[in-house]
Coordinates of C-alpha atoms in Angstrom, one line a residue:
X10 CA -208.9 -50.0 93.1
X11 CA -205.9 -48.6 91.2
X12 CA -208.1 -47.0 88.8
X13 CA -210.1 -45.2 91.5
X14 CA -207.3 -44.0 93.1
X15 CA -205.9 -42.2 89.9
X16 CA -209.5 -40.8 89.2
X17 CA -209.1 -39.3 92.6
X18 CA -205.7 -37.6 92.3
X19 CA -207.0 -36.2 88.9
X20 CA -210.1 -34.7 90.6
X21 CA -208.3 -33.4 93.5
X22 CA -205.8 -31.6 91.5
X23 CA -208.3 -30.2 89.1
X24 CA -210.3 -29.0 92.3
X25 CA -207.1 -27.4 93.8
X26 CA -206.1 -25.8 90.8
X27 CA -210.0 -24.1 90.1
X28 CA -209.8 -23.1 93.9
X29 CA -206.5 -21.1 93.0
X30 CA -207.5 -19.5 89.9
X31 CA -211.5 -18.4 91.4
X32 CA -210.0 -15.3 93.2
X33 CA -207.7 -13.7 90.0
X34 CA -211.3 -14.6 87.9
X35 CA -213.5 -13.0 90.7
X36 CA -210.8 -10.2 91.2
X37 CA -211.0 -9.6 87.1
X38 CA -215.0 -10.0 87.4
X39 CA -215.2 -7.5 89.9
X40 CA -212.1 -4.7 89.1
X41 CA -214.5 -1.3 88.4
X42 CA -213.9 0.8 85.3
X43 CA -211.8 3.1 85.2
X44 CA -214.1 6.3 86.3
X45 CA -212.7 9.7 83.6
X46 CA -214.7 12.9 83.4
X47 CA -215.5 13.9 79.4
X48 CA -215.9 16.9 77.5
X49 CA -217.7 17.5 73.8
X50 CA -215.8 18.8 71.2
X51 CA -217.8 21.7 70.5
X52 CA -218.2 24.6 68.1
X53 CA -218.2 28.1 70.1
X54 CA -217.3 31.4 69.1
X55 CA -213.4 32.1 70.3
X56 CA -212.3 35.3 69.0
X57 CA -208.7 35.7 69.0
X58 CA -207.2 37.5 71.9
X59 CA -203.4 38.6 72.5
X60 CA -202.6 40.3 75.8
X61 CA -200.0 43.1 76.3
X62 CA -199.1 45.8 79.7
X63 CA -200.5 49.1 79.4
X64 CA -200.7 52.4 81.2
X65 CA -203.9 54.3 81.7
X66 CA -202.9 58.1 80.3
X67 CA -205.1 61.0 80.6
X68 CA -206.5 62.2 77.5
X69 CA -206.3 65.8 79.0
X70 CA -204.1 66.9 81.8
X71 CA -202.6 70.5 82.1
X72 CA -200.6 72.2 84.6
X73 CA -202.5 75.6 85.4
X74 CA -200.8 78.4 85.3
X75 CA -201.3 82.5 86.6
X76 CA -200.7 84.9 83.4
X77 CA -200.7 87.8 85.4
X78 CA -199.0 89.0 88.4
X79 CA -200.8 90.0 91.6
X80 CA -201.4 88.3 94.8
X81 CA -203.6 85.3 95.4
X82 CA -207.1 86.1 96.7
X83 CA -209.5 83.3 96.5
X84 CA -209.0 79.6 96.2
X85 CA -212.6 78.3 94.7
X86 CA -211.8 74.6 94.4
X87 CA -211.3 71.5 96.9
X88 CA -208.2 69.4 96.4
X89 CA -209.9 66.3 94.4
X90 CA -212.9 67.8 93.0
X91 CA -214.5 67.4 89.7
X92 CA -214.7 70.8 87.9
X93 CA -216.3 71.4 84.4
X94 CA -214.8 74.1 82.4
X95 CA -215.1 77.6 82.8
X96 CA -214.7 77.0 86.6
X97 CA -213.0 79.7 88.7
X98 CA -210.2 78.1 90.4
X99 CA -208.5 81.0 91.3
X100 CA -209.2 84.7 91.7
X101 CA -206.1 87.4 91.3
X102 CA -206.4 90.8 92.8
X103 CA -207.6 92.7 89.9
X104 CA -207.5 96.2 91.1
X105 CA -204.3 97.5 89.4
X106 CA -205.9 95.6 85.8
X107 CA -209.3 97.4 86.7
X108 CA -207.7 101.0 87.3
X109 CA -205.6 100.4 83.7
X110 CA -208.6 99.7 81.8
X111 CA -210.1 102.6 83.1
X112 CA -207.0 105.2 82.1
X113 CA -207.2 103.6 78.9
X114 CA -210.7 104.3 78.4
X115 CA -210.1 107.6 79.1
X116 CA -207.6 108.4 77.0
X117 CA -209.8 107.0 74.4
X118 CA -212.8 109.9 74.9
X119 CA -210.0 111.9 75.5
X120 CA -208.5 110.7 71.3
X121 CA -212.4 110.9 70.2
X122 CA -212.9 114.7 71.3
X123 CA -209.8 115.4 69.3
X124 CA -211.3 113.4 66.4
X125 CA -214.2 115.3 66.7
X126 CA -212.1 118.9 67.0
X127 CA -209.9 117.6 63.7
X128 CA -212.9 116.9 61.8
X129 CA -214.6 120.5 62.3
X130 CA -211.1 122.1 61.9
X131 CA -210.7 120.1 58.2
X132 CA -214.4 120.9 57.5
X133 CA -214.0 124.6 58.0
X134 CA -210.7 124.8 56.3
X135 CA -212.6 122.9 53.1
X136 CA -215.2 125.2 52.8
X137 CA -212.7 128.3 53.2
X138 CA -210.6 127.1 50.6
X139 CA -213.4 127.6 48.2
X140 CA -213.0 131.3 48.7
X141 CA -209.3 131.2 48.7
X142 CA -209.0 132.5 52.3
X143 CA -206.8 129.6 53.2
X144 CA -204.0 127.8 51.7
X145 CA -204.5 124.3 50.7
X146 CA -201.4 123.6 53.3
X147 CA -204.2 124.3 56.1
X148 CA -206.4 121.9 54.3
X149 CA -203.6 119.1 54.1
X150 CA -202.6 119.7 57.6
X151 CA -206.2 119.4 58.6
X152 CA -206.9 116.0 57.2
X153 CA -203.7 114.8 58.8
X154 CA -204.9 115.9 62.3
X155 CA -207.8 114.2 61.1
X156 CA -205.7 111.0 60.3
X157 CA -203.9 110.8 63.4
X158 CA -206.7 111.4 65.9
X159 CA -208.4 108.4 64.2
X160 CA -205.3 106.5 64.7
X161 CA -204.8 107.5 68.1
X162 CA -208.3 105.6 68.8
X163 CA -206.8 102.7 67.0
X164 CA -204.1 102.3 69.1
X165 CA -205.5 103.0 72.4
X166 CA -209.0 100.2 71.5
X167 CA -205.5 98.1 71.4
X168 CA -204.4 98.9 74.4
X169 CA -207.7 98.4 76.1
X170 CA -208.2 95.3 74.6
X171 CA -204.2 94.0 75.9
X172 CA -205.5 95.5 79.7
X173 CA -209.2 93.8 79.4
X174 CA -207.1 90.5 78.8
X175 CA -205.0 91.0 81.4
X176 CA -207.9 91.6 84.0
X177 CA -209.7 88.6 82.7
X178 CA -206.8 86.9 83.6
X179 CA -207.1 87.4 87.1
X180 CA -209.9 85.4 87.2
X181 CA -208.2 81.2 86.2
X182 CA -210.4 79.5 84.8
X183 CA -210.8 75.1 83.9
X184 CA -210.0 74.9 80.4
X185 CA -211.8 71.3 80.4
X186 CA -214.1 69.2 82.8
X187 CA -211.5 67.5 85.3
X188 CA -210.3 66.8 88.6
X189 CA -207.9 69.4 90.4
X190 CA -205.0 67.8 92.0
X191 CA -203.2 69.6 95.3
X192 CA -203.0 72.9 95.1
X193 CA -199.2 74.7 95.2
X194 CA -200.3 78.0 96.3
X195 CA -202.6 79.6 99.1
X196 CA -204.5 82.3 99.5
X197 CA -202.3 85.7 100.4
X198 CA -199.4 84.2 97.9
X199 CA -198.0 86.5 94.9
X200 CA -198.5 84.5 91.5
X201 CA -197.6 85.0 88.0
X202 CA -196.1 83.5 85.0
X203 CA -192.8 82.9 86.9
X204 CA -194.6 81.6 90.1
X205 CA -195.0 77.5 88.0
X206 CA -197.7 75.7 88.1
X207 CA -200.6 76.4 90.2
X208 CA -202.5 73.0 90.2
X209 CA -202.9 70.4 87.4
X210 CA -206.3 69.5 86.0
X211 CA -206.4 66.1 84.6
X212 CA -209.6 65.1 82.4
X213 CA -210.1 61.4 83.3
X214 CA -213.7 60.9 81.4
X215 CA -212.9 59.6 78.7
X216 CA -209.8 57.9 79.3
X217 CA -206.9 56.4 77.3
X218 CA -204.9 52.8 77.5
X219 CA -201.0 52.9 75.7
X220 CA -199.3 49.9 75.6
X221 CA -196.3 48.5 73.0
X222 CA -197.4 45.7 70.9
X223 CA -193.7 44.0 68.5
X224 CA -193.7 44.3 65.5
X225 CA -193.7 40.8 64.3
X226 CA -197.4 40.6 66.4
X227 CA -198.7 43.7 64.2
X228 CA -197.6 42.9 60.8
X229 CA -198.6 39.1 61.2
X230 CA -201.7 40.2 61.9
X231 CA -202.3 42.9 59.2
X232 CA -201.0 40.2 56.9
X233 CA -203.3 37.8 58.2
X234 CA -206.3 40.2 57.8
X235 CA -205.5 40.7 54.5
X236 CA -205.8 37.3 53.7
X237 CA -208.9 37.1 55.3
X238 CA -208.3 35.1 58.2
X239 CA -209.0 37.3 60.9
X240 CA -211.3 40.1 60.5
X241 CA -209.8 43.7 60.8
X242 CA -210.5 45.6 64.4
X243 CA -211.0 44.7 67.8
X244 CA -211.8 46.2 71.3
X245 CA -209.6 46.5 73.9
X246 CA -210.5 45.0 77.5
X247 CA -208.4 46.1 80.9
X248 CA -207.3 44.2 83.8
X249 CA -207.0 46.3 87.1
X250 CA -203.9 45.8 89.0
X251 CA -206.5 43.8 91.5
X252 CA -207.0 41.3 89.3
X253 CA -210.4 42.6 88.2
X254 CA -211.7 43.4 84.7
X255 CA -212.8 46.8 84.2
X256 CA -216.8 46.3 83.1
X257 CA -216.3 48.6 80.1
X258 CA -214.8 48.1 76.4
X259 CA -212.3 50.3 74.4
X260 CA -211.3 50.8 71.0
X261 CA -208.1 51.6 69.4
X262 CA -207.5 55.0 68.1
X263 CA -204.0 55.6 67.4
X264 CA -200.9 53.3 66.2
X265 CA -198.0 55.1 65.9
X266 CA -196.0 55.6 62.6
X267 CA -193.0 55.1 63.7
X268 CA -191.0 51.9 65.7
X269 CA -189.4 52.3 68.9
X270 CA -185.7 51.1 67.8
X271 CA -184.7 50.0 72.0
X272 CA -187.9 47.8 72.1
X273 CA -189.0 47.1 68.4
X274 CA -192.1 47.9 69.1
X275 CA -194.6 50.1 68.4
X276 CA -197.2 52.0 71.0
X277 CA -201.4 51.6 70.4
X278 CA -203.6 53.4 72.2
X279 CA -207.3 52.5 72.7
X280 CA -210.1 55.0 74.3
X281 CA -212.5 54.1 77.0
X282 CA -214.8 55.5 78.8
X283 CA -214.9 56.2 82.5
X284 CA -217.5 58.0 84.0
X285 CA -216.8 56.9 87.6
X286 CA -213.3 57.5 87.4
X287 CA -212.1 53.9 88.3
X288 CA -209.0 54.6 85.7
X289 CA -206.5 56.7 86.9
X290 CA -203.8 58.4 85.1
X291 CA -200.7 56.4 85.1
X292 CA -201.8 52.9 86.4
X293 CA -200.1 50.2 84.9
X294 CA -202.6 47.4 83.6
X295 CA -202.9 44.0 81.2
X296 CA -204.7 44.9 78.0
X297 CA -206.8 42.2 76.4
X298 CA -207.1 42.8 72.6
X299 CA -210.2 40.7 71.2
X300 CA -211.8 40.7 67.5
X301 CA -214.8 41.9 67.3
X302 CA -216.6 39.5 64.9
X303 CA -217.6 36.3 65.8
X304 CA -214.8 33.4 65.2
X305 CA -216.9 30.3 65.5
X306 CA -214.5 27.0 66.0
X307 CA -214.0 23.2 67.0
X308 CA -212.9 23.2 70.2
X309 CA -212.3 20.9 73.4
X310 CA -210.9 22.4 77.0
X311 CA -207.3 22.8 77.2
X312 CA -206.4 19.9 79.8
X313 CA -207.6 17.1 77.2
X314 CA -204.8 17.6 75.2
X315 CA -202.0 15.8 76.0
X316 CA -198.6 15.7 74.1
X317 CA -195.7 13.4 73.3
X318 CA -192.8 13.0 70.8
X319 CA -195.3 12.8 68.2
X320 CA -197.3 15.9 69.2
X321 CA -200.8 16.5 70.7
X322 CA -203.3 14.1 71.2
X323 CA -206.8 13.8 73.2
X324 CA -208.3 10.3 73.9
X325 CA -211.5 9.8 72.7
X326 CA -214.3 7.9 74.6
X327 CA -216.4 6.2 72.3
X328 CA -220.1 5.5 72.1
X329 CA -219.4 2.0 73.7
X330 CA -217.0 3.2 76.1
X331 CA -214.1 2.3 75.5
X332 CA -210.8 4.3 74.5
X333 CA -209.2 6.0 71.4
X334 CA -206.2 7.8 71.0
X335 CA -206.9 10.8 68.7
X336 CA -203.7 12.6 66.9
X337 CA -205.1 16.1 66.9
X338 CA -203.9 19.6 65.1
X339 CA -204.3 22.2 67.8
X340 CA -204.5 26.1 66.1
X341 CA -204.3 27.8 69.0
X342 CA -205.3 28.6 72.5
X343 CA -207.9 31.0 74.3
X344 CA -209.4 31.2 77.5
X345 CA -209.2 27.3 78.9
X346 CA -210.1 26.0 75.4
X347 CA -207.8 24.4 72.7
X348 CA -209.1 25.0 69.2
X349 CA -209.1 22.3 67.1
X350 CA -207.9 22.1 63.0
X351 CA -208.1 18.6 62.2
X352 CA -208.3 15.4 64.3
X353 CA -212.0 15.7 66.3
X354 CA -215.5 16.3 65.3
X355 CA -218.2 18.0 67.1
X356 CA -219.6 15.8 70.1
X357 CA -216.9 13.4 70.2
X358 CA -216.1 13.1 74.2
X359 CA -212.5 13.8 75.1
X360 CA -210.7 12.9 78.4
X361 CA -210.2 15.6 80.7
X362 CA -209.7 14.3 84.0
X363 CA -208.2 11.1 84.6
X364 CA -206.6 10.3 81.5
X365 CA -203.7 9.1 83.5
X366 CA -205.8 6.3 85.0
X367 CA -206.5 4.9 81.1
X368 CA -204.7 3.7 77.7
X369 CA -206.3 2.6 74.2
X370 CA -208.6 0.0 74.4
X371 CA -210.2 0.4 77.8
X372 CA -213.6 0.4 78.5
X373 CA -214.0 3.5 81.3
X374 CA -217.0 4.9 83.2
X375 CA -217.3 8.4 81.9
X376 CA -218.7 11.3 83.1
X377 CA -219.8 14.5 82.1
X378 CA -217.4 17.9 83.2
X379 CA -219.5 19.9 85.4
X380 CA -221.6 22.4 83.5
X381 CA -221.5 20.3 80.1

């Protein structure tokens, strides 16, 4: 009986203590994976890119201006209108510049009849001298006449010319396709070269970005291109002050000589085109400078890499699921994606969300990033 009894106890305790353990074995039979979105380390092209603040500046842009003096008779524009050059904008009263051509273009007949007279006056005193009936003074006086009358023309074509410039100029004309801005003067109002500018006439097609880059950024990357590690050029892409990307591409044109000693930098300009006139003169916008060869790297999105006292890492899901921490060399950085020197291969599936749920060693449900 004793015996039985002790087998009991030893069954009942066994029993109790299986009961207590089932539900931490059931609970660890049943806890899910951890559920982690991946991403493939992949090889895409990532040009370089460094951004900088610009201003949009008119390749052309004059203030128009009346060479003449007269009063204003015709305003041939709108106030925002595209012109192409040789436009009248605005007409002068011309009559005073008409009636001074004309005097002058009398006065020239007038200086050829006497040409004419001097001429026949030297003739006759040429062939007279022949028989000695004149002195050769007559004949020397005669050619001078001659000389002077001819000179007299000279000057007064001169003249013409000065008053035929002068009557063109009542007629302003667009020196270059543009757009007028608001005009200062109406019609009835006395102009000329005192009265300031007229109007300003900016040319906006094509169109050009400034902005200052340091100069640490530009002679890093000549030095760089000269090594080979870049390639040389690039284009030039513009964010509007909306936030939008303007649809068209420029290239650089200019960098300055010289270095701008309060900001140690020095200005670029790029040219673009803009044949809707989306650009306007003056607006301040984020320049985008990008190479323009392919730059085909390793590289993973930018919120797999994590970082600690050590430096970046990524963790790794493997082929059976389970987690690796990856020490990683990240080069650089360019739109959402980390580029990769040394520490991942191509297809290897990196963490991107949820890497706070896992650590080494743990087997995880992944999933793929949407779009991958």
């Amino acid at each position: 009986m004793r015996g039985s009894r002790t087998l009991a106890a030893v069954l009942s305790s066994t029993l109790i203590a299986a009961i207590s353990l089932a539900p931490e074995k059931l609970r660890a039979q049943q806890a899910p994976a951890p559920a982690v979105v991946v991403a493939p380390a992949a090889i895409m092209d990532l040009r370089e890119t460094a951004d900088f603040t610009g201003r949009i500046v008119a390749v052309q842009k004059v203030d128009i201006r009346a060479r003449v003096s007269g009063f204003l008779e015709k305003v041939n524009f709108t106030e925002g209108q595209k012109v192409i050059a040789g436009t009248v904008l605005y007409e002068v009263e011309d009559g005073t510049y008409r009636a001074a051509v004309q005097e002058i273009q009398g006065s020239i007949e007038a200086a050829e009849a006497s040409r004419e007279l001097a001429v026949l006056e030297r003739d006759r005193a040429q062939r007279l001298i022949s028989s000695n009936t004149v002195a050769q003074a007559t004949v020397d006086t005669a050619n001078a006449q001659v000389k002077k009358a001819e000179a007299d023309i000279v000057r007064l074509k001169g003249s013409k010319q000065a008053a035929e410039l002068n009557l063109s100029y009542t007629r302003i004309v667009a020196p270059f396709d543009g757009i007028v801005g608001l005009s200062a003067v109406d019609v009835g109002g006395l102009v000329g070269p005192d009265s300031g500018s007229l109007v300003t006439l900016t040319r906006l097609d094509p169109i050009s970005v400034q902005f200052p880059v340091a100069t640490s950024i530009l002679l890093d990357y000549r030095e760089r291109s000269v090594r080979g590690e870049v390639p040389a050029g690039g284009d030039v892409e513009i964010t509007l002050p909306n936030g939008t990307t303007y649809p068209k591409r420029g290239v650089i044109n200019f960098v300055a000589s010289d270095v701008s000693q309060g900001t140690d930098t020095i200005t670029v300009r790029a040219e673009l085109p803009n044949p809707d006139s989306l650009l306007l003169d003056g607006t301040l916008v984020r320049v985008t400078f990008e190479q323009t060869e392919k730059q085909e790297v390793l590289a993973v999105p930018q919120q797999a890499i994590q970082r600690d006292q050590q430096g970046a890492f990524v963790m790794v899901v493997g082929a059976d699921s389970k987690v690796e921490l990856r020490r990683v060399d990240v080069a650089r950085s360019s739109r959402g994606q980390a580029v990769i020197a040394k520490g991942l291969k191509e297809g290897e599936q990196v963490i991107t969300e949820g890497v706070g749920k896992v650590r080494p060693g743990v087997t995880v449900d992944a999933a793929p990033a949407a779009g991958g």
